[in-house]
Amino acid sequence: MKPMKIKNLFAHWEAFLIVIFLAVNVFFISRTPFYLNYNNLMNSMINFMDKGLMVYGTMMVLMLGEIDISIASIITLSGCVAGWACEQGVPFIGCLVIALAVGALCGAFNGLLLVKFKELNSTIVTLGSQILFRGLAYMLLGDESLKTYAKQLSGLAWNKIAGIPIILAAFIVLTIIFFYVIHRTCFGRRLYAIGTNKTASYFSGIYTDRIKLAVFTINGICAAFAGMFLAAKLASVRASIATGFEMEVIAMAILGGASPSGGKGRVGGVVLGVFTIGLIRYGTGLINVSAETLKIIIGLLLIIVCAVPNLKQVLADIKESRRKSAGLL
Amino acid sequence: MKKRITMLLAASLAATQLFAVGAMAAGVESKVGVKTRSEDATADYSASEDAPTYVMVSKTLSDPIFIDMYVGFSEYCQEQGFNCMYRGTDEPTAEKEIEVISQLIAQGVDGLAIIAADFDALEPILTQAMGQGIAVVTFDSAANPSSRQVHVEQASIDQVGRAQMNSALEICGGAGAEGTIGILSAQPESQLHADWCAAMLKEVEDKPEDYANIKVLDIAYGDDLPDKSTTEAQAMLQNYPDIDVIISPTTVGILAAAKVIQDMESECRVTGVGLPSEMAPYIENGICYDFYLWNPYDQGYLAAAAVNSIASEESTGAVGDTVTAGRLGEFTVEEYYDGGTQILLGDPIRFTAENIDEYKELF
């Protein structure tokens, strides 16, 4: 009965992910002595955690069976507006509020479009808003870079509390909050319900539109929040920052078990997804794998990840068709 | 249906990552193929375990001119018996460069020579590197004065910028002639290119009579990417059919512009900064009037020497310090216009139909 067991392993996504995660770590630890250094590890978090801070928003969007590819542009626009406001003399706290408000507005804009125009696909809508938001940022700042706002944030980037980078602490707090929201509240259960069957959820009395609007707004706020850490890391904001972030964040969420077809994903898995991709980036950098090769690794990993959960279904289908043809004979 | 589309998107997401790499690998190959360069030009050199390790950090790994600089960088390190590496990013963004630099800090390297993708954004990570005793030098494209110890300048920015505008005026027919000039730059974030463009415009401002009938268009940005540069050049030729000159102060841009002009059979001419090996055919068929460059091997060589000079505490990067640079002799650290310090390599070389044959095999 051994083959059954392997199948079960693949069926439990988190278990499979833990195997990948451990394999990645064992591989790097055996290849380079720098990998397990505490300071290096913590500093590597600072490099990939800004994407981790956005992952739960994206995860919730994916749970609904939607996708949002405008998050990178939301980071840029919220950062640029806050940076610009700071130059105009708005106090620092005001700038932070502005950044989050811009993020929420951008997210709500996506959500509203999707709720009001039900025929529209979220890919198309957010593709449009991705270009729109970045365009607005360019209109506001042109080619300038602003430093005042980012300088005041600088502590967020490299400072540590009790040996833990602030950005990692923020990620832990977000993880606890989202774990509670997704797995312990009515709202969370409704997300799974809508993602599994939207029509049925609607007729069982769930306000699907309100929830969709809320999820996209939360996603926008997450992006704006991550944007503060990015601005701190870059010590400046400009209209070209964060390009390409959305793909990596979506990759982390999907690797973590969230599915773009909706109704799937657990916070634990997504945490593993974030660390697996982040540590692969960190480790490959340490053993001097070129950036081009790294793309191949992450691309392949994603394809495998998308294919494996369906393996069981494929096998079952083959068996079924065999049985049918045997029956016919 | 909707679900299927989202699934498709996820699949294409993974696929684009792969295709991008395929395309990039192909690009590198063809670029190397054009030249008579040994295949492992970007290889690490390791002298011994105890020797210091110096790293050249490029903002675009596959850019042929940066690879040429690394050949010089590596030459110095091999002469002196140091370890050296070529590292960098696949796209010129500060986020990616920060990641690469932090991984190099983690490996405990001794010196970094950086082509900065962003003037300000590298400050936190480079301050950290210097705090850990790593020598930090920028070259080609500078980072701001507080994030470096010294900048290695290839040729006076002002001089190269003005010379390009002068060539453009010559193409139009000399002082007082009528004409339209377009500028195709690299990324707006790149300090070097911004400074060159500023120098070009200053030349126009300083000589109002010579340029009285010249119209200079808004600067277009090709981001040092071949496809974007091509699109921008096409747009320029379509929107301004009577354009006379495109100045492109970047190797990627000038090549893209020349190709577009050839394809569209336009009367427009190009000048700017380019690589002799790439531009030779266009000089020969007249599309490229002239272009400027310094010796990228020497530039990389001097950058390596500067890193070593600071790492070995021969100098601190302060004005008046002396930097010994092997076969290039001695250099004195000078003040740089941005408030920091610089080491100046020398004058640029002007390439025209007369001298192109001498250089086209070299770099």
PDB file of N, CA and C in Angstrom, chain B residues 19-20 22 33 69 95 122 134 166 207 226 240-241 245 272 278 292 334 340 355 357:
ATOM      1  N   PHE B  19      10.294  32.187 -19.825  1.00  0.00           N
ATOM      2  CA  PHE B  19      10.594  32.763 -21.129  1.00  0.00           C
ATOM      3  C   PHE B  19      11.567  33.912 -21.006  1.00  0.00           C
ATOM      4  N   ALA B  20      11.355  34.710 -19.988  1.00  0.00           N
ATOM      5  CA  ALA B  20      12.227  35.870 -19.785  1.00  0.00           C
ATOM      6  C   ALA B  20      13.674  35.410 -19.734  1.00  0.00           C
ATOM      7  N   GLY B  22      14.911  32.578 -20.909  1.00  0.00           N
ATOM      8  CA  GLY B  22      15.323  32.059 -22.202  1.00  0.00           C
ATOM      9  C   GLY B  22      15.769  33.190 -23.108  1.00  0.00           C
ATOM     10  N   GLY B  33      28.685  36.690 -28.945  1.00  0.00           N
ATOM     11  CA  GLY B  33      29.065  36.141 -30.232  1.00  0.00           C
ATOM     12  C   GLY B  33      29.640  37.192 -31.174  1.00  0.00           C
ATOM     13  N   MET B  69      33.937  46.169 -18.678  1.00  0.00           N
ATOM     14  CA  MET B  69      34.523  46.787 -17.483  1.00  0.00           C
ATOM     15  C   MET B  69      35.009  45.702 -16.529  1.00  0.00           C
ATOM     16  N   GLU B  95      15.745  47.853  -5.800  1.00  0.00           N
ATOM     17  CA  GLU B  95      15.321  46.766  -4.907  1.00  0.00           C
ATOM     18  C   GLU B  95      16.200  45.538  -5.109  1.00  0.00           C
ATOM     19  N   LEU B 122      20.352  53.386  -2.563  1.00  0.00           N
ATOM     20  CA  LEU B 122      21.313  52.415  -2.040  1.00  0.00           C
ATOM     21  C   LEU B 122      21.932  52.875  -0.728  1.00  0.00           C
ATOM     22  N   ILE B 134      33.679  47.323   4.852  1.00  0.00           N
ATOM     23  CA  ILE B 134      33.813  46.977   3.436  1.00  0.00           C
ATOM     24  C   ILE B 134      34.062  48.259   2.645  1.00  0.00           C
ATOM     25  N   ASN B 166      27.301  69.072 -29.454  1.00  0.00           N
ATOM     26  CA  ASN B 166      28.098  69.685 -30.509  1.00  0.00           C
ATOM     27  C   ASN B 166      28.055  68.881 -31.788  1.00  0.00           C
ATOM     28  N   LYS B 207      25.154  78.749 -25.533  1.00  0.00           N
ATOM     29  CA  LYS B 207      25.472  79.293 -26.863  1.00  0.00           C
ATOM     30  C   LYS B 207      24.187  79.569 -27.626  1.00  0.00           C
ATOM     31  N   PRO B 226      16.421  47.080 -24.679  1.00  0.00           N
ATOM     32  CA  PRO B 226      16.376  47.157 -26.139  1.00  0.00           C
ATOM     33  C   PRO B 226      14.966  47.395 -26.684  1.00  0.00           C
ATOM     34  N   TYR B 240       7.846  63.101 -35.210  1.00  0.00           N
ATOM     35  CA  TYR B 240       8.603  64.232 -35.764  1.00  0.00           C
ATOM     36  C   TYR B 240       9.308  63.777 -37.034  1.00  0.00           C
ATOM     37  N   PRO B 241       8.583  63.690 -38.141  1.00  0.00           N
ATOM     38  CA  PRO B 241       9.183  63.151 -39.375  1.00  0.00           C
ATOM     39  C   PRO B 241      10.394  63.966 -39.839  1.00  0.00           C
ATOM     40  N   VAL B 245      18.452  64.605 -35.850  1.00  0.00           N
ATOM     41  CA  VAL B 245      19.435  63.866 -35.065  1.00  0.00           C
ATOM     42  C   VAL B 245      18.770  63.232 -33.844  1.00  0.00           C
ATOM     43  N   GLY B 272      26.096  59.937 -29.900  1.00  0.00           N
ATOM     44  CA  GLY B 272      25.882  59.624 -28.488  1.00  0.00           C
ATOM     45  C   GLY B 272      27.031  58.831 -27.911  1.00  0.00           C
ATOM     46  N   GLU B 278      29.706  47.353 -31.732  1.00  0.00           N
ATOM     47  CA  GLU B 278      28.294  47.333 -32.115  1.00  0.00           C
ATOM     48  C   GLU B 278      27.966  48.397 -33.159  1.00  0.00           C
ATOM     49  N   TYR B 292      30.861  58.709 -28.724  1.00  0.00           N
ATOM     50  CA  TYR B 292      31.923  58.880 -27.732  1.00  0.00           C
ATOM     51  C   TYR B 292      31.972  57.695 -26.778  1.00  0.00           C
ATOM     52  N   GLU B 334      39.938  63.878  -6.310  1.00  0.00           N
ATOM     53  CA  GLU B 334      39.523  65.275  -6.465  1.00  0.00           C
ATOM     54  C   GLU B 334      38.108  65.462  -5.932  1.00  0.00           C
ATOM     55  N   GLY B 340      30.781  65.001  -3.104  1.00  0.00           N
ATOM     56  CA  GLY B 340      31.665  63.910  -2.711  1.00  0.00           C
ATOM     57  C   GLY B 340      33.007  64.024  -3.409  1.00  0.00           C
ATOM     58  N   ASN B 355      38.574  56.451 -37.405  1.00  0.00           N
ATOM     59  CA  ASN B 355      39.293  55.612 -36.438  1.00  0.00           C
ATOM     60  C   ASN B 355      38.524  54.361 -36.003  1.00  0.00           C
ATOM     61  N   ASP B 357      37.928  51.524 -37.352  1.00  0.00           N
ATOM     62  CA  ASP B 357      38.550  50.228 -37.626  1.00  0.00           C
ATOM     63  C   ASP B 357      39.563  49.820 -36.563  1.00  0.00           C
TER      64      ASP B 357
END
